[in-house]
Backbone as CSV, one residue per row, in Angstrom:
resi,resn,N_x,N_y,N_z,CA_x,CA_y,CA_z,C_x,C_y,C_z
1,MET,0.852,-1.189,0.000,0.000,0.000,0.000,0.890,1.242,0.000
2,LEU,0.741,2.068,-1.025,1.649,3.189,-1.232,1.199,4.442,-0.491
3,ARG,2.191,5.180,-0.006,1.965,6.504,0.579,2.492,7.520,-0.423
4,VAL,1.580,8.334,-0.949,1.871,9.163,-2.112,1.799,10.642,-1.750
5,LEU,2.732,11.416,-2.331,2.646,12.870,-2.305,2.570,13.348,-3.752
6,ALA,1.506,14.092,-4.093,1.343,14.653,-5.436,1.655,16.144,-5.375
7,VAL,2.421,16.635,-6.351,2.880,18.026,-6.334,2.549,18.701,-7.657
8,ASP,1.768,19.772,-7.574,1.412,20.543,-8.768,0.947,21.914,-8.305
9,ASP,1.465,22.981,-8.920,1.067,24.330,-8.471,-0.240,24.796,-9.108
10,GLU,-0.850,23.978,-9.948,-2.181,24.275,-10.488,-3.196,23.421,-9.729
11,GLU,-3.992,24.053,-8.895,-4.868,23.308,-7.987,-5.868,22.391,-8.694
12,PRO,-6.510,22.805,-9.805,-7.422,21.864,-10.479,-6.716,20.589,-10.924
13,ALA,-5.514,20.737,-11.480,-4.753,19.564,-11.915,-4.371,18.696,-10.720
14,LEU,-4.004,19.337,-9.617,-3.637,18.593,-8.418,-4.832,17.810,-7.871
15,GLU,-5.988,18.457,-7.811,-7.182,17.781,-7.287,-7.581,16.597,-8.157
16,GLU,-7.473,16.742,-9.473,-7.796,15.634,-10.377,-6.831,14.474,-10.178
17,LEU,-5.543,14.790,-10.044,-4.549,13.746,-9.832,-4.792,13.022,-8.509
18,LEU,-5.086,13.768,-7.460,-5.359,13.154,-6.159,-6.603,12.267,-6.214
19,TYR,-7.623,12.712,-6.931,-8.848,11.917,-7.067,-8.545,10.564,-7.709
20,LEU,-7.749,10.586,-8.771,-7.415,9.341,-9.465,-6.531,8.441,-8.596
21,LEU,-5.584,9.033,-7.901,-4.698,8.236,-7.059,-5.464,7.578,-5.914
22,ARG,-6.350,8.334,-5.279,-7.095,7.791,-4.139,-8.077,6.700,-4.544
23,ALA,-8.417,6.671,-5.816,-9.323,5.620,-6.306,-8.591,4.315,-6.588
24,ASP,-7.254,4.350,-6.564,-6.471,3.150,-6.841,-6.313,2.341,-5.557
25,PRO,-6.681,1.058,-5.554,-6.626,0.252,-4.322,-5.211,0.027,-3.794
26,ARG,-4.190,0.297,-4.617,-2.809,0.116,-4.156,-2.279,1.336,-3.414
27,VAL,-3.061,2.414,-3.397,-2.655,3.655,-2.738,-3.284,3.728,-1.350
28,ARG,-2.440,3.769,-0.356,-2.908,3.847,1.031,-3.313,5.265,1.390
29,THR,-2.426,6.227,1.103,-2.721,7.642,1.339,-2.196,8.445,0.162
30,ALA,-2.891,9.533,-0.170,-2.448,10.443,-1.224,-2.694,11.869,-0.740
31,GLU,-1.605,12.598,-0.515,-1.689,13.978,-0.064,-1.138,14.891,-1.154
32,GLY,-1.510,16.168,-1.088,-1.093,17.099,-2.124,-0.243,18.230,-1.592
33,ALA,0.607,18.773,-2.458,1.406,19.967,-2.168,1.322,20.870,-3.395
34,THR,1.168,22.162,-3.158,0.953,23.095,-4.264,2.223,23.795,-4.730
35,GLY,3.367,23.265,-4.358,4.612,23.852,-4.829,5.810,23.062,-4.342
36,ALA,6.979,23.361,-4.930,8.194,22.618,-4.619,8.650,22.846,-3.189
37,THR,8.542,24.077,-2.708,9.002,24.374,-1.353,8.216,23.585,-0.322
38,GLU,6.904,23.585,-0.458,6.064,22.820,0.463,6.382,21.329,0.361
39,ALA,6.564,20.832,-0.849,6.850,19.414,-1.035,8.158,19.016,-0.376
40,LEU,9.208,19.807,-0.563,10.507,19.483,0.021,10.466,19.532,1.537
41,ARG,9.705,20.491,2.071,9.573,20.574,3.525,8.928,19.310,4.073
42,ARG,7.867,18.859,3.423,7.156,17.685,3.905,7.979,16.411,3.718
43,ILE,8.675,16.316,2.595,9.510,15.132,2.358,10.669,15.097,3.350
44,GLY,11.290,16.253,3.596,12.389,16.308,4.561,11.947,15.870,5.942
45,ALA,10.778,16.350,6.379,10.245,15.951,7.684,9.940,14.463,7.723
46,ALA,9.408,13.925,6.616,9.083,12.500,6.564,10.345,11.651,6.642
47,LEU,11.414,12.064,5.959,12.651,11.303,5.991,13.295,11.357,7.370
48,GLU,13.190,12.507,8.032,13.724,12.616,9.391,12.975,11.702,10.350
49,ALA,11.655,11.584,10.150,10.834,10.758,11.040,11.028,9.270,10.788
50,GLY,11.542,8.902,9.621,11.777,7.499,9.317,10.623,6.870,8.561
51,PRO,10.839,5.676,8.022,9.834,5.038,7.155,8.534,4.696,7.860
52,GLY,8.563,4.562,9.171,7.338,4.250,9.896,6.685,5.457,10.521
53,GLY,7.244,6.635,10.284,6.739,7.838,10.920,5.534,8.423,10.217
54,ALA,4.926,9.386,10.910,3.772,10.074,10.325,4.205,10.851,9.086
55,GLY,3.357,10.801,8.058,3.643,11.547,6.842,4.682,10.917,5.944
56,ALA,5.015,9.635,6.164,6.006,8.958,5.324,5.557,8.962,3.864
57,VAL,6.511,9.041,2.946,6.225,9.138,1.513,7.014,8.065,0.765
58,ASP,6.314,7.213,0.036,6.970,6.199,-0.797,7.292,6.737,-2.189
59,VAL,6.406,7.586,-2.712,6.565,8.060,-4.085,5.995,9.470,-4.214
60,VAL,6.648,10.273,-5.054,6.194,11.624,-5.350,5.768,11.687,-6.815
61,PHE,4.512,12.049,-7.049,4.021,12.314,-8.411,4.201,13.814,-8.632
62,LEU,5.112,14.178,-9.527,5.694,15.510,-9.546,5.515,16.199,-10.893
63,ASP,4.882,17.371,-10.853,4.802,18.203,-12.057,6.183,18.787,-12.347
64,ILE,6.456,19.115,-13.593,7.761,19.672,-13.939,7.732,21.189,-13.932
65,HIS,6.789,21.811,-14.642,6.747,23.276,-14.716,5.965,23.834,-13.536
66,MET,6.700,24.452,-12.596,6.085,25.103,-11.443,6.811,26.401,-11.170
67,ALA,6.132,27.318,-10.512,6.765,28.582,-10.140,7.892,28.307,-9.157
68,GLY,9.006,29.042,-9.314,10.144,28.814,-8.434,10.914,27.588,-8.883
69,LEU,11.157,26.665,-7.965,11.844,25.427,-8.299,10.980,24.562,-9.210
70,THR,11.594,23.967,-10.213,10.865,23.049,-11.089,10.862,21.646,-10.487
71,GLY,10.058,20.771,-11.080,10.067,19.388,-10.641,11.426,18.732,-10.833
72,LEU,12.143,19.108,-11.867,13.493,18.571,-12.083,14.433,19.021,-10.968
73,ASP,14.295,20.278,-10.530,15.106,20.769,-9.408,14.821,19.971,-8.140
74,VAL,13.547,19.692,-7.900,13.165,18.914,-6.717,13.803,17.530,-6.783
75,ALA,13.755,16.894,-7.932,14.338,15.559,-8.082,15.840,15.578,-7.817
76,ARG,16.522,16.615,-8.269,17.973,16.713,-8.027,18.264,16.870,-6.538
77,LEU,17.453,17.657,-5.848,17.640,17.829,-4.409,17.371,16.530,-3.650
78,LEU,16.339,15.815,-4.049,16.013,14.564,-3.362,17.110,13.523,-3.553
79,ALA,17.841,13.618,-4.645,18.921,12.662,-4.879,20.006,12.754,-3.814
80,GLY,20.044,13.875,-3.068,21.041,14.026,-2.013,20.701,13.290,-0.736
81,PHE,19.484,12.758,-0.615,19.088,12.026,0.578,19.506,10.558,0.469
82,ALA,19.690,9.937,1.623,20.115,8.537,1.646,19.024,7.607,1.125
83,GLU,17.769,7.850,1.495,16.651,6.990,1.089,15.511,7.856,0.547
84,PRO,15.691,8.468,-0.624,14.643,9.346,-1.154,13.438,8.556,-1.625
85,PRO,12.272,9.187,-1.683,11.107,8.504,-2.265,11.292,8.342,-3.773
86,LEU,10.545,7.409,-4.342,10.539,7.253,-5.794,9.846,8.453,-6.436
87,ILE,10.104,8.657,-7.722,9.562,9.819,-8.426,8.872,9.382,-9.714
88,VAL,7.671,9.908,-9.910,6.966,9.801,-11.181,6.667,11.227,-11.633
89,PHE,7.129,11.596,-12.811,6.835,12.924,-13.339,5.479,12.905,-14.040
90,VAL,4.701,13.960,-13.797,3.396,14.137,-14.437,3.413,15.518,-15.075
91,THR,3.403,15.578,-16.408,3.632,16.853,-17.076,2.914,16.908,-18.423
92,ALA,2.706,18.124,-18.888,2.110,18.320,-20.203,3.168,18.386,-21.308
93,HIS,4.441,18.285,-20.942,5.531,18.493,-21.900,6.311,17.198,-22.122
94,GLU,6.484,16.821,-23.369,7.192,15.592,-23.703,8.703,15.771,-23.675
95,GLY,9.187,16.995,-23.814,10.603,17.234,-24.077,11.558,16.981,-22.937
96,PHE,11.055,16.678,-21.744,11.948,16.484,-20.605,12.106,15.020,-20.225
97,ALA,11.609,14.118,-21.037,11.603,12.701,-20.674,13.016,12.160,-20.462
98,VAL,13.954,12.516,-21.342,15.318,11.996,-21.216,15.931,12.464,-19.903
99,THR,15.782,13.754,-19.596,16.314,14.290,-18.336,15.655,13.618,-17.139
100,ALA,14.344,13.404,-17.239,13.606,12.780,-16.141,14.141,11.387,-15.837
101,PHE,14.379,10.591,-16.856,14.865,9.234,-16.614,16.336,9.223,-16.200
102,ASP,17.092,10.245,-16.620,18.456,10.395,-16.106,18.445,10.633,-14.599
103,LEU,17.362,11.242,-14.109,17.209,11.493,-12.675,16.556,10.319,-11.954
104,LYS,16.529,9.170,-12.610,16.035,7.917,-12.017,14.529,7.923,-11.771
105,ALA,13.773,8.658,-12.595,12.316,8.620,-12.463,11.807,7.227,-12.807
106,VAL,10.764,6.799,-12.091,10.149,5.494,-12.349,9.288,5.548,-13.603
107,ASP,8.635,6.699,-13.831,7.737,6.804,-14.982,7.573,8.278,-15.344
108,TYR,6.969,8.511,-16.520,6.796,9.853,-17.071,5.397,9.885,-17.696
109,VAL,4.457,10.480,-16.984,3.049,10.454,-17.380,2.664,11.812,-17.969
110,LEU,2.073,11.785,-19.151,1.692,13.029,-19.812,0.270,13.455,-19.436
111,LYS,0.092,14.770,-19.323,-1.236,15.341,-19.115,-1.915,15.516,-20.478
112,PRO,-3.240,15.481,-20.538,-4.164,15.144,-19.451,-4.014,13.686,-19.037
113,VAL,-4.049,13.471,-17.727,-3.768,12.145,-17.177,-4.951,11.209,-17.417
114,ARG,-4.658,10.069,-18.020,-5.681,9.044,-18.205,-5.609,8.046,-17.052
115,ARG,-6.756,7.597,-16.607,-6.821,6.674,-15.475,-5.966,5.424,-15.721
116,GLU,-6.067,4.855,-16.939,-5.345,3.633,-17.236,-3.823,3.861,-17.215
117,ARG,-3.404,5.019,-17.729,-1.960,5.312,-17.759,-1.423,5.536,-16.353
118,LEU,-2.209,6.217,-15.528,-1.780,6.450,-14.147,-1.717,5.129,-13.383
119,ALA,-2.672,4.255,-13.629,-2.677,2.951,-12.970,-1.419,2.157,-13.307
120,GLU,-0.934,2.284,-14.546,0.299,1.607,-14.935,1.492,2.158,-14.154
121,ALA,1.530,3.485,-13.984,2.608,4.095,-13.202,2.569,3.620,-11.755
122,VAL,1.373,3.556,-11.186,1.224,3.076,-9.814,1.688,1.623,-9.707
123,ARG,1.366,0.824,-10.700,1.792,-0.582,-10.702,3.305,-0.689,-10.678
124,ARG,3.983,0.126,-11.490,5.445,0.090,-11.525,6.038,0.490,-10.176
125,VAL,5.482,1.541,-9.590,5.973,1.998,-8.298,5.762,0.929,-7.234
126,ALA,4.575,0.332,-7.208,4.264,-0.680,-6.204,5.231,-1.861,-6.306
127,GLY,5.586,-2.224,-7.530,6.535,-3.310,-7.711,7.903,-2.982,-7.151
128,LEU,8.364,-1.756,-7.376,9.679,-1.357,-6.877,9.692,-1.236,-5.357
129,VAL,8.624,-0.685,-4.790,8.551,-0.563,-3.334,8.557,-1.949,-2.699
130,GLY,7.847,-2.893,-3.319,7.801,-4.255,-2.791,9.139,-4.960,-2.856
131,GLU,9.994,-4.563,-3.815,11.302,-5.206,-3.974,12.362,-4.631,-3.048
132,ARG,12.088,-3.494,-2.450,13.090,-2.871,-1.596,13.391,-3.753,-0.386
133,ALA,14.656,-3.840,-0.057,15.051,-4.635,1.110,14.518,-3.979,2.371
134,PRO,14.137,-4.775,3.372,13.653,-4.199,4.621,14.725,-3.364,5.291
135,LEU,14.298,-2.246,5.886,15.227,-1.361,6.574,15.587,-1.933,7.937
136,PRO,16.765,-1.607,8.477,17.082,-2.029,9.842,16.125,-1.385,10.824
137,GLU,16.091,-1.924,12.050,15.157,-1.415,13.041,15.348,0.076,13.270
138,ARG,16.594,0.510,13.230,16.865,1.929,13.375,17.752,2.366,12.245
139,ALA,17.183,3.063,11.270,17.956,3.503,10.108,18.951,4.572,10.531
140,PRO,20.138,4.608,9.925,21.101,5.641,10.275,20.592,7.017,9.899
141,ALA,20.997,8.006,10.677,20.563,9.374,10.412,21.089,9.835,9.056
142,ALA,20.317,10.661,8.376,20.726,11.174,7.065,21.942,12.075,7.214
143,ASP,22.788,12.118,6.162,23.972,12.970,6.180,23.614,14.435,6.043
144,GLN,22.419,14.732,5.535,22.016,16.103,5.280,20.600,16.340,5.785
145,ILE,20.286,17.601,5.992,18.941,17.984,6.386,18.505,19.141,5.496
146,ALA,17.250,19.097,5.046,16.719,20.149,4.180,16.278,21.332,5.031
147,VAL,16.728,22.525,4.652,16.347,23.750,5.352,15.839,24.757,4.330
148,GLU,15.034,25.691,4.811,14.453,26.701,3.931,14.870,28.084,4.391
149,ARG,15.227,28.922,3.444,15.522,30.322,3.748,15.101,31.164,2.557
150,GLY,14.216,32.120,2.804,13.761,33.004,1.745,13.096,32.286,0.602
151,GLY,12.383,31.197,0.901,11.696,30.455,-0.145,12.578,29.510,-0.920
152,VAL,13.856,29.379,-0.523,14.791,28.492,-1.210,15.130,27.325,-0.291
153,ILE,15.024,26.111,-0.812,15.377,24.917,-0.058,16.818,24.545,-0.390
154,ARG,17.609,24.287,0.652,18.966,23.802,0.420,19.261,22.701,1.425
155,LEU,20.290,21.925,1.150,20.692,20.827,2.018,21.898,21.245,2.846
156,VAL,21.813,21.043,4.141,22.901,21.363,5.061,23.455,20.057,5.611
157,ALA,24.765,19.899,5.571,25.403,18.702,6.110,25.282,18.700,7.633
158,VAL,24.875,17.568,8.188,24.775,17.461,9.644,26.143,17.720,10.280
159,ALA,27.214,17.335,9.602,28.562,17.542,10.130,28.908,19.024,10.286
160,ASP,28.190,19.921,9.601,28.454,21.359,9.700,27.696,22.019,10.847
161,ILE,26.805,21.284,11.508,25.968,21.861,12.560,26.677,21.754,13.903
162,ALA,26.858,22.901,14.581,27.535,22.929,15.879,26.567,22.623,17.013
163,TYR,25.390,23.231,16.954,24.378,22.936,17.980,22.999,23.317,17.461
164,ALA,21.991,22.747,18.124,20.599,23.022,17.779,19.897,23.573,19.014
165,GLU,18.993,24.510,18.771,18.301,25.214,19.852,16.797,25.001,19.706
166,ALA,16.135,24.594,20.794,14.703,24.337,20.763,13.922,25.627,20.611
167,ARG,12.926,25.594,19.718,11.998,26.704,19.525,10.579,26.132,19.409
168,GLY,10.059,25.583,20.521,8.747,24.943,20.481,8.796,23.696,19.632
169,ASP,7.918,23.602,18.620,7.917,22.467,17.703,8.974,22.609,16.618
170,TYR,9.752,23.685,16.675,10.813,23.939,15.706,12.170,23.793,16.398
171,ALA,13.224,23.811,15.598,14.587,23.864,16.123,15.392,24.800,15.233
172,ARG,16.274,25.582,15.861,17.180,26.436,15.090,18.548,25.782,15.077
173,LEU,19.052,25.514,13.858,20.328,24.848,13.671,21.418,25.888,13.459
174,HIS,22.479,25.823,14.235,23.565,26.797,14.167,24.801,26.156,13.528
175,THR,25.279,26.786,12.470,26.509,26.354,11.807,27.533,27.475,11.922
176,GLY,28.701,27.245,11.337,29.731,28.274,11.381,29.421,29.481,10.527
177,THR,28.438,29.372,9.628,28.133,30.467,8.710,26.755,31.077,8.916
178,GLY,25.960,30.552,9.850,24.626,31.106,10.056,23.741,30.118,10.782
179,SER,22.430,30.358,10.718,21.489,29.470,11.388,20.272,29.240,10.499
180,HIS,19.557,28.152,10.783,18.414,27.756,9.972,17.326,27.223,10.890
181,LEU,16.085,27.615,10.631,14.948,27.138,11.411,14.284,25.987,10.672
182,VAL,14.093,24.858,11.365,13.448,23.697,10.766,12.273,23.279,11.640
183,ARG,11.248,22.731,11.025,10.063,22.310,11.772,10.235,20.873,12.250
184,ILE,11.172,20.694,13.158,11.462,19.397,13.750,11.739,19.624,15.234
185,PRO,11.060,18.939,16.144,11.325,19.126,17.574,12.744,18.690,17.939
186,LEU,13.289,19.300,18.969,14.646,18.974,19.397,14.755,17.516,19.850
187,THR,13.694,16.978,20.431,13.735,15.575,20.862,13.914,14.627,19.676
188,THR,13.320,14.964,18.548,13.481,14.136,17.347,14.913,14.204,16.842
189,LEU,15.494,15.412,16.820,16.884,15.560,16.394,17.819,14.819,17.347
190,GLU,17.522,14.860,18.635,18.349,14.145,19.605,18.367,12.649,19.301
191,GLU,17.218,12.092,18.992,17.130,10.665,18.678,17.876,10.332,17.395
192,ARG,17.709,11.177,16.371,18.314,10.889,15.073,19.818,11.121,15.072
193,TRP,20.269,12.141,15.793,21.672,12.539,15.703,22.524,12.052,16.859
194,GLY,21.923,11.359,17.820,22.717,10.805,18.908,23.876,9.954,18.406
195,PRO,23.645,9.046,17.425,24.755,8.238,16.906,25.841,9.055,16.223
196,ARG,25.555,10.305,15.914,26.540,11.158,15.245,27.289,12.056,16.232
197,GLY,27.118,11.803,17.524,27.891,12.547,18.511,27.224,13.790,19.050
198,PHE,25.913,13.947,18.841,25.187,15.073,19.420,24.670,14.674,20.801
199,VAL,24.832,15.564,21.777,24.421,15.281,23.148,23.516,16.405,23.650
200,ARG,22.555,16.023,24.463,21.651,17.004,25.081,22.349,17.575,26.311
201,ILE,22.463,18.896,26.390,23.090,19.522,27.549,22.088,20.339,28.355
202,HIS,20.912,20.545,27.786,19.890,21.395,28.413,18.585,21.115,27.673
203,ARG,17.457,21.418,28.278,16.196,21.207,27.567,16.116,22.040,26.296
204,ARG,16.946,23.080,26.198,16.910,23.953,25.021,18.010,23.668,24.011
205,HIS,19.036,22.875,24.384,20.190,22.771,23.499,20.659,21.334,23.286
206,LEU,20.975,21.046,22.035,21.594,19.796,21.598,22.899,20.188,20.907
207,VAL,24.026,19.612,21.359,25.338,20.092,20.914,26.145,18.943,20.319
208,ALA,26.886,19.255,19.244,27.841,18.295,18.692,29.042,18.237,19.636
209,LEU,29.305,17.063,20.193,30.332,16.927,21.220,31.689,17.442,20.739
210,ASP,32.042,17.168,19.487,33.365,17.575,19.006,33.452,19.063,18.677
211,ARG,32.326,19.806,18.830,32.358,21.254,18.629,32.509,22.024,19.949
212,ILE,32.522,21.317,21.076,32.669,21.986,22.374,34.131,22.355,22.580
213,ASP,34.394,23.650,22.750,35.769,24.133,22.924,36.174,24.204,24.393
214,GLU,35.232,24.535,25.271,35.539,24.669,26.689,34.348,24.250,27.540
215,LEU,34.655,23.723,28.709,33.658,23.465,29.745,33.988,24.381,30.912
216,ARG,33.029,25.186,31.344,33.289,26.190,32.366,32.418,25.943,33.600
217,LEU,33.034,26.176,34.776,32.321,26.119,36.050,32.428,27.478,36.717
218,ASP,31.299,28.047,37.086,31.282,29.368,37.706,30.207,29.395,38.787
219,ALA,30.653,29.428,40.039,29.730,29.469,41.182,28.727,28.317,41.137
220,GLY,29.219,27.149,40.776,28.367,25.967,40.739,27.581,25.790,39.464
221,ALA,27.592,26.780,38.578,26.878,26.697,37.299,27.848,26.243,36.207
222,MET,27.386,25.345,35.353,28.230,24.829,34.278,27.753,25.374,32.937
223,SER,28.701,25.644,32.044,28.374,26.067,30.680,29.459,25.555,29.746
224,VAL,29.154,25.562,28.462,30.144,25.183,27.462,30.273,26.312,26.446
225,ARG,31.466,26.396,25.871,31.675,27.352,24.784,31.733,26.579,23.484
226,VAL,30.876,26.971,22.552,30.821,26.372,21.221,31.025,27.503,20.227
227,GLY,32.232,27.624,19.713,32.531,28.778,18.868,32.395,30.047,19.680
228,ASP,31.567,30.977,19.202,31.355,32.248,19.910,30.205,32.175,20.908
229,ALA,29.523,31.049,20.966,28.348,30.930,21.838,28.723,30.275,23.165
230,GLU,28.113,30.767,24.247,28.239,30.134,25.552,26.861,29.608,25.942
231,LEU,26.778,28.294,26.166,25.503,27.634,26.394,25.470,27.023,27.783
232,ALA,24.368,27.237,28.489,24.213,26.693,29.835,24.035,25.178,29.780
233,VAL,24.584,24.489,30.783,24.411,23.054,30.950,23.541,22.838,32.185
234,SER,22.464,22.120,32.042,21.582,21.879,33.178,22.227,20.881,34.146
235,ARG,21.840,20.939,35.410,22.386,20.004,36.399,22.096,18.560,36.017
236,ARG,20.960,18.355,35.393,20.572,17.002,34.991,21.578,16.385,34.037
237,HIS,22.172,17.211,33.167,23.072,16.692,32.145,24.543,16.932,32.459
238,ALA,24.856,17.637,33.536,26.231,18.068,33.792,27.194,16.897,33.966
239,ARG,26.839,15.934,34.807,27.766,14.836,35.087,28.056,14.017,33.843
240,ALA,26.997,13.653,33.097,27.191,12.836,31.896,28.030,13.578,30.862
241,LEU,27.798,14.877,30.717,28.564,15.646,29.744,30.041,15.689,30.137
242,ARG,30.298,15.909,31.406,31.690,15.978,31.863,32.416,14.665,31.597
243,GLU,31.745,13.545,31.859,32.358,12.243,31.616,32.618,12.017,30.128
244,LEU,31.668,12.446,29.287,31.863,12.298,27.842,33.054,13.109,27.359
245,LEU,33.196,14.324,27.872,34.313,15.182,27.464,35.644,14.623,27.945
246,MET,35.659,14.038,29.127,36.902,13.473,29.655,37.339,12.269,28.823
247,ARG,36.357,11.541,28.269,36.695,10.360,27.461,36.925,10.684,26.000
248,ARG,36.632,11.919,25.621,36.769,12.284,24.208,38.218,12.198,23.764
249,PRO,38.490,11.575,22.617,39.880,11.493,22.131,40.467,12.879,21.916
250,ARG,41.689,13.050,22.313,42.361,14.339,22.140,42.909,14.462,20.720
């Protein structure tokens, strides 16, 4: 049973595509996005949550001509993820088929979409999803995370992130060149990035252990220096952090 995300910036076309997809018995869920930015945000969150998480996506039915990023741009960005969803292009233009298949698209469906043709695309996708090897109980964290700034989606390497700061249901990621707000709770990042050396030092902060430059004690209060930032360490996490730093290879 497939979990589908359909992307088209023309709402009538999107609604028609969703109607046809939801009528297919092999489709478990079919949700829509009206642009590339929204689609990348949702796919990034789904990949962070893992294959069993809410909003997981097996395949993206993707229009090519959209305002801002094109469907081809989205496909290139998704190629940077470790386990991207499959892609089926749905377009009124025949001329991009070669490029689409170079980007590992499963199928290329022309508009106006015919029910029988769409069913064939769904069949191909279902076959590929069924052939995929089962994932380990805990998949390794992705090497990159999708972030948005000024309507532009880009991929940031997890290795470039010094620390993350809780902002309600969001987190602000701090790198050496700036910061990025993502709609992912800090607890989720802690779970995903723990194997990569990120440690919780406070309810508000998750820090890359190898980015800590100093551990400071002042009148019983502990803090760490990470680049130009000084971050408080809660009493709950102080002992464990100190032990981790003492064992850290020099």
